[in-house]
Amino acid sequence: MRSTIRGSSPKRGFGIVACVALVMAMNGDALPVLKAQSASTAAAVPDLSGVWDGTRRSHPINGPTVPWARTVPEGTILPDGTPADRNYVSNFPVLNERALAFQKIFDEPLSPKYDCQPSTPPALEFDPFNMEVVQWPDRVLLRYEKDDQLRTVWLDGRQPTSRDYGVQGFSVGRYESNALLVETTHYVFDITGFDDYNGIPSSQQKKVTERYWRDGDQLKATVTVEDPMFLRKPTSYTMRWLPAPKGYKLKAFDCDPEAARLSVQFIPPRYK
Amino acid sequence: MKVGSRILFASVLTAGFLARATPVVAHHSAAAAYDETKRVEAQGTVTKVLVRNPHSWVFLESADDKGQKIEWQIEMGGVPSMAWAKDALPIGAAVKVAGNPSRAPGSHGITGATFTKADGTPVGPRGGRGEYTPR
């Protein structure tokens, strides 16, 4: 007696499955290969997990000259917790003509943050709130108190598709030299996506590269931004987090639209 | 101090007054909404405290120099920085506040605020400037 699948032959059933798989692959729906980084490199996985204090205890509060500064007086504490020396090199972005034009017409009330749209890298990391790192074999979760954001860094080799554009982009990563390297692309246009203090936008071509590593009990990261639509060359900052108090759990941000937009009334209108 | 109490003074000083508080508002460019080179002082009665993210707000009922009732809106840090406010700024409390004035003509906003009692005693941590760290 021949075995059947609901009356169909095994051969026909296999054919149906193969056809479905082929159609999915043609549409880009194929399941990603779920695999963690190989065992040979797993030994180099640094322990970055935990809740990290990103408040003013760890680094200066963000502002028009922090973390992006043209000049810094000698001795000023830098975002990575070290004092600036006299040879400080500006990390303020070199803007192209398009960026300068956007800056010129920029109107502060346009900032999406006044309606609770979450901030994104490179600002999200630096905002003065705590964050948590969760390391799983196939991904790293970056949870931020600021704006209740969750970023997933895929370690399994998957790559973004054309449907993966989003506010936080799409992040892939790998461990290398005892550090976590993260590359994020597929951002959507954001009129303050580079820096909300200086009115610098970011485009769909923004690419943020982050390198996270442990320095004693501190977590450090170098955040590098490329965006050929607005920046003439990449620029970066290095910052640190300190361990959060033992047992600390992230708190909900619950951005309140009323509280977020209230200060807009105090901005002299630039356009009618 | 009762509702409708008048402003002792709402003087605007110039940039020389740079013993200003470290800005506690990290959400946006405060310079767009507030003049950080100037200083305003006012007093009134606390009518509402919104402890919220991204920013908290303290509302004071006061009066201008013509006796007209006005409301000061004082922008503070987010929830983690405002744990002190529940006890230190109860509804009906009389306080003085000094900080950077809002830019829009005719508006009554303040940020970078320092709170004191009528006798000058600081209200809250950091000498009346509030607390920014989440502890």
Tab-separated table of N, CA, C and O in Angstrom, chain A residues 158-206:
chain	number	residue	atom	x	y	z
A	158	ARG	N	22.144	37.011	8.920
A	158	ARG	CA	21.077	37.574	8.082
A	158	ARG	C	21.414	38.999	7.669
A	158	ARG	O	22.171	39.692	8.348
A	159	GLN	N	20.854	39.411	6.576
A	159	GLN	CA	21.077	40.753	6.058
A	159	GLN	C	19.722	41.440	5.842
A	159	GLN	O	18.721	40.767	5.597
A	160	PRO	N	19.689	42.748	5.915
A	160	PRO	CA	18.410	43.444	5.733
A	160	PRO	C	17.914	43.334	4.298
A	160	PRO	O	18.710	43.234	3.362
A	161	THR	N	16.596	43.347	4.176
A	161	THR	CA	15.985	43.388	2.853
A	161	THR	C	15.449	44.799	2.622
A	161	THR	O	15.507	45.659	3.507
A	162	SER	N	14.868	44.993	1.465
A	162	SER	CA	14.338	46.324	1.152
A	162	SER	C	13.118	46.658	1.994
A	162	SER	O	12.640	47.783	1.973
A	163	ARG	N	12.618	45.684	2.755
A	163	ARG	CA	11.460	45.955	3.615
A	163	ARG	C	11.868	46.194	5.062
A	163	ARG	O	11.020	46.224	5.949
A	164	ASP	N	13.162	46.333	5.314
A	164	ASP	CA	13.634	46.455	6.690
A	164	ASP	C	13.966	47.886	7.102
A	164	ASP	O	14.637	48.083	8.119
A	165	TYR	N	13.519	48.865	6.324
A	165	TYR	CA	13.726	50.244	6.754
A	165	TYR	C	12.879	50.529	7.986
A	165	TYR	O	11.735	50.078	8.089
A	166	GLY	N	13.454	51.268	8.899
A	166	GLY	CA	12.710	51.599	10.109
A	166	GLY	C	13.418	52.690	10.893
A	166	GLY	O	14.544	53.085	10.566
A	167	VAL	N	12.748	53.172	11.919
A	167	VAL	CA	13.316	54.264	12.717
A	167	VAL	C	14.687	53.880	13.267
A	167	VAL	O	15.622	54.677	13.254
A	168	GLN	N	14.805	52.648	13.759
A	168	GLN	CA	16.089	52.212	14.318
A	168	GLN	C	16.934	51.427	13.319
A	168	GLN	O	17.966	50.855	13.684
A	169	GLY	N	16.511	51.402	12.078
A	169	GLY	CA	17.291	50.712	11.067
A	169	GLY	C	17.338	49.206	11.304
A	169	GLY	O	16.484	48.640	12.002
A	170	PHE	N	18.339	48.577	10.704
A	170	PHE	CA	18.499	47.128	10.834
A	170	PHE	C	19.950	46.865	11.211
A	170	PHE	O	20.868	47.323	10.525
A	171	SER	N	20.142	46.130	12.290
A	171	SER	CA	21.493	45.961	12.833
A	171	SER	C	21.972	44.522	12.699
A	171	SER	O	21.257	43.579	13.045
A	172	VAL	N	23.182	44.396	12.223
A	172	VAL	CA	23.858	43.097	12.224
A	172	VAL	C	25.173	43.276	12.967
A	172	VAL	O	25.702	44.388	13.062
A	173	GLY	N	25.677	42.169	13.495
A	173	GLY	CA	26.901	42.310	14.279
A	173	GLY	C	27.732	41.054	14.309
A	173	GLY	O	27.330	40.001	13.777
A	174	ARG	N	28.883	41.193	14.913
A	174	ARG	CA	29.784	40.049	15.104
A	174	ARG	C	30.752	40.386	16.235
A	174	ARG	O	30.949	41.561	16.567
A	175	TYR	N	31.305	39.344	16.820
A	175	TYR	CA	32.325	39.548	17.843
A	175	TYR	C	33.694	39.482	17.186
A	175	TYR	O	33.938	38.634	16.323
A	176	GLU	N	34.533	40.383	17.601
A	176	GLU	CA	35.866	40.443	16.999
A	176	GLU	C	36.815	41.093	17.991
A	176	GLU	O	36.520	42.165	18.542
A	177	SER	N	37.931	40.456	18.220
A	177	SER	CA	38.958	41.012	19.116
A	177	SER	C	38.363	41.437	20.455
A	177	SER	O	38.611	42.541	20.945
A	178	ASN	N	37.575	40.560	21.020
A	178	ASN	CA	36.982	40.801	22.338
A	178	ASN	C	36.050	42.009	22.369
A	178	ASN	O	35.908	42.670	23.398
A	179	ALA	N	35.456	42.294	21.245
A	179	ALA	CA	34.509	43.416	21.176
A	179	ALA	C	33.312	42.995	20.324
A	179	ALA	O	33.388	42.049	19.540
A	180	LEU	N	32.218	43.697	20.504
A	180	LEU	CA	31.039	43.510	19.658
A	180	LEU	C	31.023	44.612	18.617
A	180	LEU	O	31.046	45.799	18.954
A	181	LEU	N	31.010	44.226	17.355
A	181	LEU	CA	30.913	45.194	16.263
A	181	LEU	C	29.493	45.170	15.715
A	181	LEU	O	28.959	44.112	15.412
A	182	VAL	N	28.903	46.342	15.593
A	182	VAL	CA	27.516	46.453	15.129
A	182	VAL	C	27.482	47.398	13.930
A	182	VAL	O	28.064	48.494	13.979
A	183	GLU	N	26.819	46.969	12.891
A	183	GLU	CA	26.595	47.839	11.729
A	183	GLU	C	25.097	48.000	11.524
A	183	GLU	O	24.378	46.991	11.407
A	184	THR	N	24.661	49.237	11.473
A	184	THR	CA	23.227	49.500	11.312
A	184	THR	C	22.992	50.356	10.080
A	184	THR	O	23.622	51.414	9.917
A	185	THR	N	22.098	49.884	9.233
A	185	THR	CA	21.702	50.610	8.021
A	185	THR	C	20.181	50.603	7.960
A	185	THR	O	19.516	50.231	8.910
A	186	HIS	N	19.638	51.005	6.826
A	186	HIS	CA	18.188	50.980	6.605
A	186	HIS	C	17.413	51.875	7.571
A	186	HIS	O	16.362	51.504	8.090
A	187	TYR	N	17.985	53.040	7.839
A	187	TYR	CA	17.251	54.046	8.597
A	187	TYR	C	16.297	54.777	7.656
A	187	TYR	O	16.528	54.849	6.450
A	188	VAL	N	15.275	55.350	8.227
A	188	VAL	CA	14.426	56.262	7.456
A	188	VAL	C	14.932	57.685	7.661
A	188	VAL	O	15.635	57.972	8.634
A	189	PHE	N	14.579	58.553	6.728
A	189	PHE	CA	15.014	59.950	6.828
A	189	PHE	C	14.536	60.542	8.156
A	189	PHE	O	13.406	60.317	8.595
A	190	ASP	N	15.419	61.290	8.775
A	190	ASP	CA	15.081	61.913	10.064
A	190	ASP	C	15.693	63.314	10.060
A	190	ASP	O	16.906	63.458	9.931
A	191	ILE	N	14.851	64.314	10.215
A	191	ILE	CA	15.345	65.685	10.079
A	191	ILE	C	16.313	66.076	11.201
A	191	ILE	O	17.060	67.031	11.083
A	192	THR	N	16.313	65.320	12.288
A	192	THR	CA	17.321	65.535	13.332
A	192	THR	C	18.059	64.227	13.625
A	192	THR	O	18.463	63.977	14.756
A	193	GLY	N	18.209	63.422	12.608
A	193	GLY	CA	18.736	62.073	12.808
A	193	GLY	C	20.204	61.974	13.106
A	193	GLY	O	20.677	60.933	13.577
A	194	PHE	N	20.962	63.040	12.860
A	194	PHE	CA	22.359	63.008	13.289
A	194	PHE	C	22.507	63.621	14.660
A	194	PHE	O	23.146	63.061	15.546
A	195	ASP	N	21.901	64.802	14.831
A	195	ASP	CA	22.079	65.512	16.091
A	195	ASP	C	20.947	66.514	16.256
A	195	ASP	O	20.779	67.410	15.433
A	196	ASP	N	20.189	66.356	17.333
A	196	ASP	CA	19.039	67.244	17.512
A	196	ASP	C	19.423	68.598	18.086
A	196	ASP	O	18.579	69.482	18.181
A	197	TYR	N	20.660	68.764	18.503
A	197	TYR	CA	21.065	70.062	19.042
A	197	TYR	C	21.524	71.023	17.958
A	197	TYR	O	21.568	72.222	18.150
A	198	ASN	N	21.939	70.475	16.847
A	198	ASN	CA	22.480	71.327	15.793
A	198	ASN	C	21.670	71.241	14.510
A	198	ASN	O	22.098	71.741	13.474
A	199	GLY	N	20.525	70.598	14.569
A	199	GLY	CA	19.664	70.537	13.400
A	199	GLY	C	20.282	69.837	12.214
A	199	GLY	O	20.135	70.281	11.080
A	200	ILE	N	20.969	68.737	12.462
A	200	ILE	CA	21.617	67.999	11.377
A	200	ILE	C	20.802	66.743	11.073
A	200	ILE	O	20.614	65.896	11.950
A	201	PRO	N	20.319	66.639	9.845
A	201	PRO	CA	19.470	65.486	9.501
A	201	PRO	C	20.288	64.236	9.196
A	201	PRO	O	21.529	64.278	9.146
A	202	SER	N	19.593	63.146	8.991
A	202	SER	CA	20.234	61.932	8.486
A	202	SER	C	19.322	61.311	7.444
A	202	SER	O	18.109	61.520	7.453
A	203	SER	N	19.936	60.553	6.563
A	203	SER	CA	19.198	60.019	5.419
A	203	SER	C	19.086	58.504	5.498
A	203	SER	O	19.597	57.862	6.420
A	204	GLN	N	18.442	57.951	4.484
A	204	GLN	CA	18.332	56.502	4.372
A	204	GLN	C	19.710	55.869	4.187
A	204	GLN	O	19.870	54.661	4.344
A	205	GLN	N	20.695	56.694	3.841
A	205	GLN	CA	22.035	56.155	3.625
A	205	GLN	C	22.907	56.246	4.884
A	205	GLN	O	24.098	55.945	4.834
A	206	LYS	N	22.303	56.663	5.973
A	206	LYS	CA	23.075	56.695	7.227
A	206	LYS	C	23.521	55.287	7.585
A	206	LYS	O	22.736	54.343	7.524
